[in-house]
Structures are given as structure tokens and as C-alpha cells.
Amino acid sequence: MPCYAIDGLSPVVHPSAHVHPTAVLIGDVIVGPGCYIGPCASLRGDFGRIRVMDGANVQDTCVIHGFPDSDTVVEPNGHIGHGAVLHGCVVRHDALVGMNAVVMDEAEVGAYSIVAACAFVRAGLKLPEKSLIAGLPAKVLRPLTEDEIRWKREGTETYQDLARRCHASLVEVQPLPREEPDRPRLKVGGPKTLVATKRE
């Protein structure tokens, strides 16, 4: 993985974490046990500290950064969806930040909350626990149901399992020239989409 020291400070990655080879970690970045850092994620600890805590995931093309002397923190079991941007903020434990959402400086996403895809959480906004948050700018829409909290937890557990699968079997290969007859499918447990669960 591309890891770079700056001013003598190197990233720290726990051996049980998986950081994709195309992700970039710079400087004061600390990745905890069982974390998953996806392809093309950029964690730039060249101004402030970035801490991704136990069992959290930061998915493809996410950007994490902050102002000088800031801390950007994803607490245990935090779940940061594809393309999200975190800047000098705190995502509390078991919270989810949806795809392409932006969470700005000194904002705080409450524990177990879900920030919807493409939401914009303005600087300094403190969001409560167990809430659905959406919009431009982001606002609390309603409390989450226990089913939604369970759905989020199952999704995060799937990414924790993905970190283990990557350690066990992810290898670089040349693509096949054609699809094999009776090509098998991946056998991965985990939740259905939230839309699908509401149809049941």
C-alpha cells in the first residue's frame, strides 16, 4: 500500500486491518484492528490526525483530511460509504455516513445514526444518536427504527468479514479472456438492500 511519512511521522496500520494497495495513507494516520480501507481511499494526515478505530470501514474513493491540529475520527464500527468526504469531524461509534456525503469540520455524527447518501453536514453541527439524517444542508428527519440499526450493524459486519477475506484470498491476477462456463458466484452472507428489506 502507498504509505508516506511526512515530517518524520508515519502511518500506523494494525496487522489485522486491510488497506487496499491503491489506497494512500500520509503522515498522522492510525488505522485500528479489523478495519477495512477500500480502493483509492485517501487518508491525508499531513495537517491533522486521522484515526479509524476498531472494526470501522472507509470505502472506495473516500477522502479524509482536516485542518492543522484537528482530529478526524471514525469511532469503532463506523461505516463510511463510497466516495464520502470527512474533514476534521467525528463519526461516533456504529454510525454510517452514506455514499458521496460530506461531513465538515467540527461536526459530529451521533452514535448509531445514518447520514444519507449525498447529504451535506455543515461545520460544527452536532447530530444526535440513532437518527436518520439527510439533505442539503443535512437535517434530522426522524429516529431510526431498531430494524434499521440492525441492518446497519449487519452491513458493517460484512465489511469486517471482507477485511478478513482480503487477508486470506485477495491477490492480483491477470483477467481471463472469456467467462468460464458455469462461472460460480461469490458466496457472501450479509444484509439485503434497505429497500429490499422494506418490501418483505
mmCIF file with all atom_site columns, C-alpha atoms in Angstrom:
data_model
loop_
_atom_site.group_PDB
_atom_site.id
_atom_site.type_symbol
_atom_site.label_atom_id
_atom_site.label_alt_id
_atom_site.label_comp_id
_atom_site.label_asym_id
_atom_site.label_entity_id
_atom_site.label_seq_id
_atom_site.pdbx_PDB_ins_code
_atom_site.Cartn_x
_atom_site.Cartn_y
_atom_site.Cartn_z
_atom_site.occupancy
_atom_site.B_iso_or_equiv
_atom_site.pdbx_formal_charge
_atom_site.auth_seq_id
_atom_site.auth_comp_id
_atom_site.auth_asym_id
_atom_site.auth_atom_id
_atom_site.pdbx_PDB_model_num
ATOM 1   C CA . MET A 1 1   ? 0.000   0.000   0.000   1.00 0.00 ? 1   MET A CA 1
ATOM 2   C CA . PRO A 1 2   ? 1.316   3.514   -0.648  1.00 0.00 ? 2   PRO A CA 1
ATOM 3   C CA . CYS A 1 3   ? 2.180   4.886   2.817   1.00 0.00 ? 3   CYS A CA 1
ATOM 4   C CA . TYR A 1 4   ? 4.167   8.061   3.222   1.00 0.00 ? 4   TYR A CA 1
ATOM 5   C CA . ALA A 1 5   ? 5.840   9.660   6.226   1.00 0.00 ? 5   ALA A CA 1
ATOM 6   C CA . ILE A 1 6   ? 5.847   13.447  6.483   1.00 0.00 ? 6   ILE A CA 1
ATOM 7   C CA . ASP A 1 7   ? 7.897   15.470  8.964   1.00 0.00 ? 7   ASP A CA 1
ATOM 8   C CA . GLY A 1 8   ? 9.078   12.132  10.330  1.00 0.00 ? 8   GLY A CA 1
ATOM 9   C CA . LEU A 1 9   ? 5.572   10.849  11.173  1.00 0.00 ? 9   LEU A CA 1
ATOM 10  C CA . SER A 1 10  ? 4.464   7.565   9.570   1.00 0.00 ? 10  SER A CA 1
ATOM 11  C CA . PRO A 1 11  ? 1.006   5.992   9.317   1.00 0.00 ? 11  PRO A CA 1
ATOM 12  C CA . VAL A 1 12  ? 0.134   3.176   11.726  1.00 0.00 ? 12  VAL A CA 1
ATOM 13  C CA . VAL A 1 13  ? -1.862  0.169   10.462  1.00 0.00 ? 13  VAL A CA 1
ATOM 14  C CA . HIS A 1 14  ? -2.841  -2.691  12.754  1.00 0.00 ? 14  HIS A CA 1
ATOM 15  C CA . PRO A 1 15  ? -1.838  -6.083  11.262  1.00 0.00 ? 15  PRO A CA 1
ATOM 16  C CA . SER A 1 16  ? -5.464  -7.275  11.250  1.00 0.00 ? 16  SER A CA 1
ATOM 17  C CA . ALA A 1 17  ? -6.648  -4.274  9.208   1.00 0.00 ? 17  ALA A CA 1
ATOM 18  C CA . HIS A 1 18  ? -6.847  -4.433  5.424   1.00 0.00 ? 18  HIS A CA 1
ATOM 19  C CA . VAL A 1 19  ? -5.708  -1.409  3.422   1.00 0.00 ? 19  VAL A CA 1
ATOM 20  C CA . HIS A 1 20  ? -6.164  -1.844  -0.330  1.00 0.00 ? 20  HIS A CA 1
ATOM 21  C CA . PRO A 1 21  ? -2.938  -1.426  -2.334  1.00 0.00 ? 21  PRO A CA 1
ATOM 22  C CA . THR A 1 22  ? -4.371  1.594   -4.184  1.00 0.00 ? 22  THR A CA 1
ATOM 23  C CA . ALA A 1 23  ? -5.354  3.480   -1.025  1.00 0.00 ? 23  ALA A CA 1
ATOM 24  C CA . VAL A 1 24  ? -2.988  6.252   0.091   1.00 0.00 ? 24  VAL A CA 1
ATOM 25  C CA . LEU A 1 25  ? -2.069  6.979   3.725   1.00 0.00 ? 25  LEU A CA 1
ATOM 26  C CA . ILE A 1 26  ? 0.042   10.022  4.562   1.00 0.00 ? 26  ILE A CA 1
ATOM 27  C CA . GLY A 1 27  ? 1.533   11.027  7.883   1.00 0.00 ? 27  GLY A CA 1
ATOM 28  C CA . ASP A 1 28  ? -0.515  11.035  11.089  1.00 0.00 ? 28  ASP A CA 1
ATOM 29  C CA . VAL A 1 29  ? -2.977  8.260   10.216  1.00 0.00 ? 29  VAL A CA 1
ATOM 30  C CA . ILE A 1 30  ? -3.862  5.499   12.681  1.00 0.00 ? 30  ILE A CA 1
ATOM 31  C CA . VAL A 1 31  ? -5.876  2.504   11.421  1.00 0.00 ? 31  VAL A CA 1
ATOM 32  C CA . GLY A 1 32  ? -7.076  0.142   14.138  1.00 0.00 ? 32  GLY A CA 1
ATOM 33  C CA . PRO A 1 33  ? -7.774  -3.587  14.379  1.00 0.00 ? 33  PRO A CA 1
ATOM 34  C CA . GLY A 1 34  ? -10.118 -5.222  11.899  1.00 0.00 ? 34  GLY A CA 1
ATOM 35  C CA . CYS A 1 35  ? -10.590 -2.080  9.780   1.00 0.00 ? 35  CYS A CA 1
ATOM 36  C CA . TYR A 1 36  ? -11.164 -2.063  6.024   1.00 0.00 ? 36  TYR A CA 1
ATOM 37  C CA . ILE A 1 37  ? -9.769  0.758   3.858   1.00 0.00 ? 37  ILE A CA 1
ATOM 38  C CA . GLY A 1 38  ? -11.029 0.449   0.282   1.00 0.00 ? 38  GLY A CA 1
ATOM 39  C CA . PRO A 1 39  ? -9.537  1.058   -3.160  1.00 0.00 ? 39  PRO A CA 1
ATOM 40  C CA . CYS A 1 40  ? -8.422  4.622   -3.961  1.00 0.00 ? 40  CYS A CA 1
ATOM 41  C CA . ALA A 1 41  ? -9.280  5.972   -0.498  1.00 0.00 ? 41  ALA A CA 1
ATOM 42  C CA . SER A 1 42  ? -7.119  8.958   0.500   1.00 0.00 ? 42  SER A CA 1
ATOM 43  C CA . LEU A 1 43  ? -6.314  9.467   4.191   1.00 0.00 ? 43  LEU A CA 1
ATOM 44  C CA . ARG A 1 44  ? -4.148  12.575  4.378   1.00 0.00 ? 44  ARG A CA 1
ATOM 45  C CA . GLY A 1 45  ? -2.712  13.098  7.818   1.00 0.00 ? 45  GLY A CA 1
ATOM 46  C CA . ASP A 1 46  ? -0.412  15.892  6.643   1.00 0.00 ? 46  ASP A CA 1
ATOM 47  C CA . PHE A 1 47  ? -2.169  18.625  8.692   1.00 0.00 ? 47  PHE A CA 1
ATOM 48  C CA . GLY A 1 48  ? -4.214  16.961  11.446  1.00 0.00 ? 48  GLY A CA 1
ATOM 49  C CA . ARG A 1 49  ? -4.578  13.461  12.881  1.00 0.00 ? 49  ARG A CA 1
ATOM 50  C CA . ILE A 1 50  ? -6.819  10.801  11.324  1.00 0.00 ? 50  ILE A CA 1
ATOM 51  C CA . ARG A 1 51  ? -7.942  7.910   13.492  1.00 0.00 ? 51  ARG A CA 1
ATOM 52  C CA . VAL A 1 52  ? -10.004 4.986   12.133  1.00 0.00 ? 52  VAL A CA 1
ATOM 53  C CA . MET A 1 53  ? -10.923 2.825   15.115  1.00 0.00 ? 53  MET A CA 1
ATOM 54  C CA . ASP A 1 54  ? -11.629 -0.871  15.645  1.00 0.00 ? 54  ASP A CA 1
ATOM 55  C CA . GLY A 1 55  ? -13.810 -2.558  13.028  1.00 0.00 ? 55  GLY A CA 1
ATOM 56  C CA . ALA A 1 56  ? -14.560 0.625   11.051  1.00 0.00 ? 56  ALA A CA 1
ATOM 57  C CA . ASN A 1 57  ? -14.556 0.753   7.277   1.00 0.00 ? 57  ASN A CA 1
ATOM 58  C CA . VAL A 1 58  ? -13.656 3.531   4.831   1.00 0.00 ? 58  VAL A CA 1
ATOM 59  C CA . GLN A 1 59  ? -14.775 2.547   1.360   1.00 0.00 ? 59  GLN A CA 1
ATOM 60  C CA . ASP A 1 60  ? -13.636 3.253   -2.221  1.00 0.00 ? 60  ASP A CA 1
ATOM 61  C CA . THR A 1 61  ? -12.598 6.829   -3.153  1.00 0.00 ? 61  THR A CA 1
ATOM 62  C CA . CYS A 1 62  ? -13.325 8.314   0.283   1.00 0.00 ? 62  CYS A CA 1
ATOM 63  C CA . VAL A 1 63  ? -11.289 11.363  1.282   1.00 0.00 ? 63  VAL A CA 1
ATOM 64  C CA . ILE A 1 64  ? -10.366 12.027  4.922   1.00 0.00 ? 64  ILE A CA 1
ATOM 65  C CA . HIS A 1 65  ? -8.484  15.199  5.856   1.00 0.00 ? 65  HIS A CA 1
ATOM 66  C CA . GLY A 1 66  ? -8.584  18.094  8.312   1.00 0.00 ? 66  GLY A CA 1
ATOM 67  C CA . PHE A 1 67  ? -7.198  21.493  9.245   1.00 0.00 ? 67  PHE A CA 1
ATOM 68  C CA . PRO A 1 68  ? -3.920  21.761  11.183  1.00 0.00 ? 68  PRO A CA 1
ATOM 69  C CA . ASP A 1 69  ? -4.186  20.449  14.764  1.00 0.00 ? 69  ASP A CA 1
ATOM 70  C CA . SER A 1 70  ? -7.593  18.872  14.041  1.00 0.00 ? 70  SER A CA 1
ATOM 71  C CA . ASP A 1 71  ? -8.615  15.277  14.702  1.00 0.00 ? 71  ASP A CA 1
ATOM 72  C CA . THR A 1 72  ? -10.777 13.431  12.192  1.00 0.00 ? 72  THR A CA 1
ATOM 73  C CA . VAL A 1 73  ? -12.122 10.331  13.910  1.00 0.00 ? 73  VAL A CA 1
ATOM 74  C CA . VAL A 1 74  ? -14.174 7.335   12.831  1.00 0.00 ? 74  VAL A CA 1
ATOM 75  C CA . GLU A 1 75  ? -15.067 5.526   16.032  1.00 0.00 ? 75  GLU A CA 1
ATOM 76  C CA . PRO A 1 76  ? -15.444 1.734   16.395  1.00 0.00 ? 76  PRO A CA 1
ATOM 77  C CA . ASN A 1 77  ? -17.762 0.112   13.836  1.00 0.00 ? 77  ASN A CA 1
ATOM 78  C CA . GLY A 1 78  ? -18.096 3.372   11.905  1.00 0.00 ? 78  GLY A CA 1
ATOM 79  C CA . HIS A 1 79  ? -19.134 2.835   8.308   1.00 0.00 ? 79  HIS A CA 1
ATOM 80  C CA . ILE A 1 80  ? -18.061 5.349   5.633   1.00 0.00 ? 80  ILE A CA 1
ATOM 81  C CA . GLY A 1 81  ? -19.710 4.740   2.254   1.00 0.00 ? 81  GLY A CA 1
ATOM 82  C CA . HIS A 1 82  ? -18.203 5.034   -1.218  1.00 0.00 ? 82  HIS A CA 1
ATOM 83  C CA . GLY A 1 83  ? -16.970 8.499   -2.129  1.00 0.00 ? 83  GLY A CA 1
ATOM 84  C CA . ALA A 1 84  ? -17.732 10.206  1.191   1.00 0.00 ? 84  ALA A CA 1
ATOM 85  C CA . VAL A 1 85  ? -15.624 13.129  2.413   1.00 0.00 ? 85  VAL A CA 1
ATOM 86  C CA . LEU A 1 86  ? -14.786 13.637  6.099   1.00 0.00 ? 86  LEU A CA 1
ATOM 87  C CA . HIS A 1 87  ? -12.980 16.827  7.090   1.00 0.00 ? 87  HIS A CA 1
ATOM 88  C CA . GLY A 1 88  ? -11.993 17.471  10.695  1.00 0.00 ? 88  GLY A CA 1
ATOM 89  C CA . CYS A 1 89  ? -15.121 15.773  12.081  1.00 0.00 ? 89  CYS A CA 1
ATOM 90  C CA . VAL A 1 90  ? -16.087 12.903  14.380  1.00 0.00 ? 90  VAL A CA 1
ATOM 91  C CA . VAL A 1 91  ? -18.230 9.937   13.338  1.00 0.00 ? 91  VAL A CA 1
ATOM 92  C CA . ARG A 1 92  ? -19.327 8.279   16.579  1.00 0.00 ? 92  ARG A CA 1
ATOM 93  C CA . HIS A 1 93  ? -19.378 4.534   17.109  1.00 0.00 ? 93  HIS A CA 1
ATOM 94  C CA . ASP A 1 94  ? -21.725 2.423   14.972  1.00 0.00 ? 94  ASP A CA 1
ATOM 95  C CA . ALA A 1 95  ? -22.731 5.394   12.775  1.00 0.00 ? 95  ALA A CA 1
ATOM 96  C CA . LEU A 1 96  ? -22.923 5.299   8.979   1.00 0.00 ? 96  LEU A CA 1
ATOM 97  C CA . VAL A 1 97  ? -22.023 8.076   6.534   1.00 0.00 ? 97  VAL A CA 1
ATOM 98  C CA . GLY A 1 98  ? -23.628 7.325   3.177   1.00 0.00 ? 98  GLY A CA 1
ATOM 99  C CA . MET A 1 99  ? -22.190 7.401   -0.313  1.00 0.00 ? 99  MET A CA 1
ATOM 100 C CA . ASN A 1 100 ? -20.916 10.799  -1.510  1.00 0.00 ? 100 ASN A CA 1
ATOM 101 C CA . ALA A 1 101 ? -21.962 12.502  1.725   1.00 0.00 ? 101 ALA A CA 1
ATOM 102 C CA . VAL A 1 102 ? -19.786 15.295  3.145   1.00 0.00 ? 102 VAL A CA 1
ATOM 103 C CA . VAL A 1 103 ? -19.195 15.863  6.870   1.00 0.00 ? 103 VAL A CA 1
ATOM 104 C CA . MET A 1 104 ? -17.431 19.141  7.635   1.00 0.00 ? 104 MET A CA 1
ATOM 105 C CA . ASP A 1 105 ? -15.121 20.486  10.329  1.00 0.00 ? 105 ASP A CA 1
ATOM 106 C CA . GLU A 1 106 ? -16.076 20.086  13.995  1.00 0.00 ? 106 GLU A CA 1
ATOM 107 C CA . ALA A 1 107 ? -19.314 18.317  13.041  1.00 0.00 ? 107 ALA A CA 1
ATOM 108 C CA . GLU A 1 108 ? -20.273 15.219  14.997  1.00 0.00 ? 108 GLU A CA 1
ATOM 109 C CA . VAL A 1 109 ? -22.432 12.327  13.773  1.00 0.00 ? 109 VAL A CA 1
ATOM 110 C CA . GLY A 1 110 ? -24.116 10.666  16.744  1.00 0.00 ? 110 GLY A CA 1
ATOM 111 C CA . ALA A 1 111 ? -23.693 7.004   17.592  1.00 0.00 ? 111 ALA A CA 1
ATOM 112 C CA . TYR A 1 112 ? -25.859 4.567   15.579  1.00 0.00 ? 112 TYR A CA 1
ATOM 113 C CA . SER A 1 113 ? -27.051 7.377   13.261  1.00 0.00 ? 113 SER A CA 1
ATOM 114 C CA . ILE A 1 114 ? -27.248 7.144   9.473   1.00 0.00 ? 114 ILE A CA 1
ATOM 115 C CA . VAL A 1 115 ? -26.261 10.076  7.248   1.00 0.00 ? 115 VAL A CA 1
ATOM 116 C CA . ALA A 1 116 ? -27.991 9.530   3.906   1.00 0.00 ? 116 ALA A CA 1
ATOM 117 C CA . ALA A 1 117 ? -26.160 9.426   0.594   1.00 0.00 ? 117 ALA A CA 1
ATOM 118 C CA . CYS A 1 118 ? -25.210 12.851  -0.804  1.00 0.00 ? 118 CYS A CA 1
ATOM 119 C CA . ALA A 1 119 ? -26.058 14.693  2.432   1.00 0.00 ? 119 ALA A CA 1
ATOM 120 C CA . PHE A 1 120 ? -24.038 17.763  3.460   1.00 0.00 ? 120 PHE A CA 1
ATOM 121 C CA . VAL A 1 121 ? -23.352 18.042  7.196   1.00 0.00 ? 121 VAL A CA 1
ATOM 122 C CA . ARG A 1 122 ? -22.295 21.638  7.847   1.00 0.00 ? 122 ARG A CA 1
ATOM 123 C CA . ALA A 1 123 ? -19.342 22.590  10.025  1.00 0.00 ? 123 ALA A CA 1
ATOM 124 C CA . GLY A 1 124 ? -19.968 22.480  13.752  1.00 0.00 ? 124 GLY A CA 1
ATOM 125 C CA . LEU A 1 125 ? -23.294 20.616  13.565  1.00 0.00 ? 125 LEU A CA 1
ATOM 126 C CA . LYS A 1 126 ? -23.796 18.118  16.408  1.00 0.00 ? 126 LYS A CA 1
ATOM 127 C CA . LEU A 1 127 ? -26.180 15.362  15.326  1.00 0.00 ? 127 LEU A CA 1
ATOM 128 C CA . PRO A 1 128 ? -27.991 13.121  17.809  1.00 0.00 ? 128 PRO A CA 1
ATOM 129 C CA . GLU A 1 129 ? -27.792 9.366   18.250  1.00 0.00 ? 129 GLU A CA 1
ATOM 130 C CA . LYS A 1 130 ? -29.986 6.844   16.428  1.00 0.00 ? 130 LYS A CA 1
ATOM 131 C CA . SER A 1 131 ? -31.245 9.334   13.830  1.00 0.00 ? 131 SER A CA 1
ATOM 132 C CA . LEU A 1 132 ? -31.756 9.415   10.073  1.00 0.00 ? 132 LEU A CA 1
ATOM 133 C CA . ILE A 1 133 ? -30.024 12.498  8.690   1.00 0.00 ? 133 ILE A CA 1
ATOM 134 C CA . ALA A 1 134 ? -30.413 13.740  5.120   1.00 0.00 ? 134 ALA A CA 1
ATOM 135 C CA . GLY A 1 135 ? -30.439 16.795  2.895   1.00 0.00 ? 135 GLY A CA 1
ATOM 136 C CA . LEU A 1 136 ? -28.510 19.837  1.695   1.00 0.00 ? 136 LEU A CA 1
ATOM 137 C CA . PRO A 1 137 ? -27.893 21.040  4.342   1.00 0.00 ? 137 PRO A CA 1
ATOM 138 C CA . ALA A 1 138 ? -28.398 17.895  6.406   1.00 0.00 ? 138 ALA A CA 1
ATOM 139 C CA . LYS A 1 139 ? -31.197 17.774  8.965   1.00 0.00 ? 139 LYS A CA 1
ATOM 140 C CA . VAL A 1 140 ? -32.558 15.129  11.291  1.00 0.00 ? 140 VAL A CA 1
ATOM 141 C CA . LEU A 1 141 ? -35.552 13.508  9.577   1.00 0.00 ? 141 LEU A CA 1
ATOM 142 C CA . ARG A 1 142 ? -36.624 11.043  12.267  1.00 0.00 ? 142 ARG A CA 1
ATOM 143 C CA . PRO A 1 143 ? -35.414 8.460   14.772  1.00 0.00 ? 143 PRO A CA 1
ATOM 144 C CA . LEU A 1 144 ? -34.099 5.220   13.318  1.00 0.00 ? 144 LEU A CA 1
ATOM 145 C CA . THR A 1 145 ? -36.023 2.011   13.851  1.00 0.00 ? 145 THR A CA 1
ATOM 146 C CA . GLU A 1 146 ? -34.410 -0.961  15.565  1.00 0.00 ? 146 GLU A CA 1
ATOM 147 C CA . ASP A 1 147 ? -34.594 -2.803  12.223  1.00 0.00 ? 147 ASP A CA 1
ATOM 148 C CA . GLU A 1 148 ? -32.596 -0.025  10.531  1.00 0.00 ? 148 GLU A CA 1
ATOM 149 C CA . ILE A 1 149 ? -29.970 -0.071  13.289  1.00 0.00 ? 149 ILE A CA 1
ATOM 150 C CA . ARG A 1 150 ? -29.716 -3.849  12.953  1.00 0.00 ? 150 ARG A CA 1
ATOM 151 C CA . TRP A 1 151 ? -29.420 -3.511  9.141   1.00 0.00 ? 151 TRP A CA 1
ATOM 152 C CA . LYS A 1 152 ? -26.520 -1.080  9.528   1.00 0.00 ? 152 LYS A CA 1
ATOM 153 C CA . ARG A 1 153 ? -24.768 -3.369  12.010  1.00 0.00 ? 153 ARG A CA 1
ATOM 154 C CA . GLU A 1 154 ? -25.052 -6.314  9.616   1.00 0.00 ? 154 GLU A CA 1
ATOM 155 C CA . GLY A 1 155 ? -23.573 -4.208  6.811   1.00 0.00 ? 155 GLY A CA 1
ATOM 156 C CA . THR A 1 156 ? -20.605 -3.236  8.965   1.00 0.00 ? 156 THR A CA 1
ATOM 157 C CA . GLU A 1 157 ? -20.072 -6.858  9.978   1.00 0.00 ? 157 GLU A CA 1
ATOM 158 C CA . THR A 1 158 ? -19.962 -7.727  6.266   1.00 0.00 ? 158 THR A CA 1
ATOM 159 C CA . TYR A 1 159 ? -17.088 -5.259  5.807   1.00 0.00 ? 159 TYR A CA 1
ATOM 160 C CA . GLN A 1 160 ? -15.287 -6.627  8.861   1.00 0.00 ? 160 GLN A CA 1
ATOM 161 C CA . ASP A 1 161 ? -15.562 -10.037 7.238   1.00 0.00 ? 161 ASP A CA 1
ATOM 162 C CA . LEU A 1 162 ? -14.310 -8.519  3.964   1.00 0.00 ? 162 LEU A CA 1
ATOM 163 C CA . ALA A 1 163 ? -11.120 -7.383  5.720   1.00 0.00 ? 163 ALA A CA 1
ATOM 164 C CA . ARG A 1 164 ? -10.558 -10.993 6.798   1.00 0.00 ? 164 ARG A CA 1
ATOM 165 C CA . ARG A 1 165 ? -11.382 -12.314 3.298   1.00 0.00 ? 165 ARG A CA 1
ATOM 166 C CA . CYS A 1 166 ? -8.887  -9.897  1.751   1.00 0.00 ? 166 CYS A CA 1
ATOM 167 C CA . HIS A 1 167 ? -6.140  -11.091 4.097   1.00 0.00 ? 167 HIS A CA 1
ATOM 168 C CA . ALA A 1 168 ? -6.991  -14.684 3.198   1.00 0.00 ? 168 ALA A CA 1
ATOM 169 C CA . SER A 1 169 ? -7.519  -14.562 -0.556  1.00 0.00 ? 169 SER A CA 1
ATOM 170 C CA . LEU A 1 170 ? -7.092  -11.164 -2.286  1.00 0.00 ? 170 LEU A CA 1
ATOM 171 C CA . VAL A 1 171 ? -4.358  -11.476 -4.938  1.00 0.00 ? 171 VAL A CA 1
ATOM 172 C CA . GLU A 1 172 ? -3.505  -9.532  -8.053  1.00 0.00 ? 172 GLU A CA 1
ATOM 173 C CA . VAL A 1 173 ? -4.202  -11.537 -11.224 1.00 0.00 ? 173 VAL A CA 1
ATOM 174 C CA . GLN A 1 174 ? -4.449  -11.150 -14.981 1.00 0.00 ? 174 GLN A CA 1
ATOM 175 C CA . PRO A 1 175 ? -8.067  -11.066 -16.218 1.00 0.00 ? 175 PRO A CA 1
ATOM 176 C CA . LEU A 1 176 ? -9.428  -14.112 -18.014 1.00 0.00 ? 176 LEU A CA 1
ATOM 177 C CA . PRO A 1 177 ? -10.003 -13.660 -21.760 1.00 0.00 ? 177 PRO A CA 1
ATOM 178 C CA . ARG A 1 178 ? -13.559 -15.010 -21.537 1.00 0.00 ? 178 ARG A CA 1
ATOM 179 C CA . GLU A 1 179 ? -16.143 -16.036 -18.987 1.00 0.00 ? 179 GLU A CA 1
ATOM 180 C CA . GLU A 1 180 ? -15.895 -19.623 -17.813 1.00 0.00 ? 180 GLU A CA 1
ATOM 181 C CA . PRO A 1 181 ? -18.828 -21.994 -18.389 1.00 0.00 ? 181 PRO A CA 1
ATOM 182 C CA . ASP A 1 182 ? -20.918 -22.260 -15.213 1.00 0.00 ? 182 ASP A CA 1
ATOM 183 C CA . ARG A 1 183 ? -18.987 -19.413 -13.603 1.00 0.00 ? 183 ARG A CA 1
ATOM 184 C CA . PRO A 1 184 ? -19.570 -19.624 -9.832  1.00 0.00 ? 184 PRO A CA 1
ATOM 185 C CA . ARG A 1 185 ? -20.952 -16.730 -7.793  1.00 0.00 ? 185 ARG A CA 1
ATOM 186 C CA . LEU A 1 186 ? -19.377 -15.358 -4.632  1.00 0.00 ? 186 LEU A CA 1
ATOM 187 C CA . LYS A 1 187 ? -20.971 -16.850 -1.543  1.00 0.00 ? 187 LYS A CA 1
ATOM 188 C CA . VAL A 1 188 ? -21.103 -13.845 0.758   1.00 0.00 ? 188 VAL A CA 1
ATOM 189 C CA . GLY A 1 189 ? -23.570 -13.500 3.592   1.00 0.00 ? 189 GLY A CA 1
ATOM 190 C CA . GLY A 1 190 ? -24.852 -10.156 4.764   1.00 0.00 ? 190 GLY A CA 1
ATOM 191 C CA . PRO A 1 191 ? -27.820 -7.852  4.522   1.00 0.00 ? 191 PRO A CA 1
ATOM 192 C CA . LYS A 1 192 ? -30.033 -7.105  1.562   1.00 0.00 ? 192 LYS A CA 1
ATOM 193 C CA . THR A 1 193 ? -30.521 -3.516  0.489   1.00 0.00 ? 193 THR A CA 1
ATOM 194 C CA . LEU A 1 194 ? -32.659 -1.439  2.847   1.00 0.00 ? 194 LEU A CA 1
ATOM 195 C CA . VAL A 1 195 ? -35.235 -1.059  0.049   1.00 0.00 ? 195 VAL A CA 1
ATOM 196 C CA . ALA A 1 196 ? -35.464 -4.852  -0.305  1.00 0.00 ? 196 ALA A CA 1
ATOM 197 C CA . THR A 1 197 ? -35.906 -5.381  3.433   1.00 0.00 ? 197 THR A CA 1
ATOM 198 C CA . LYS A 1 198 ? -38.843 -2.960  3.479   1.00 0.00 ? 198 LYS A CA 1
ATOM 199 C CA . ARG A 1 199 ? -40.590 -4.946  0.725   1.00 0.00 ? 199 ARG A CA 1
ATOM 200 C CA . GLU A 1 200 ? -40.614 -8.070  2.863   1.00 0.00 ? 200 GLU A CA 1
#
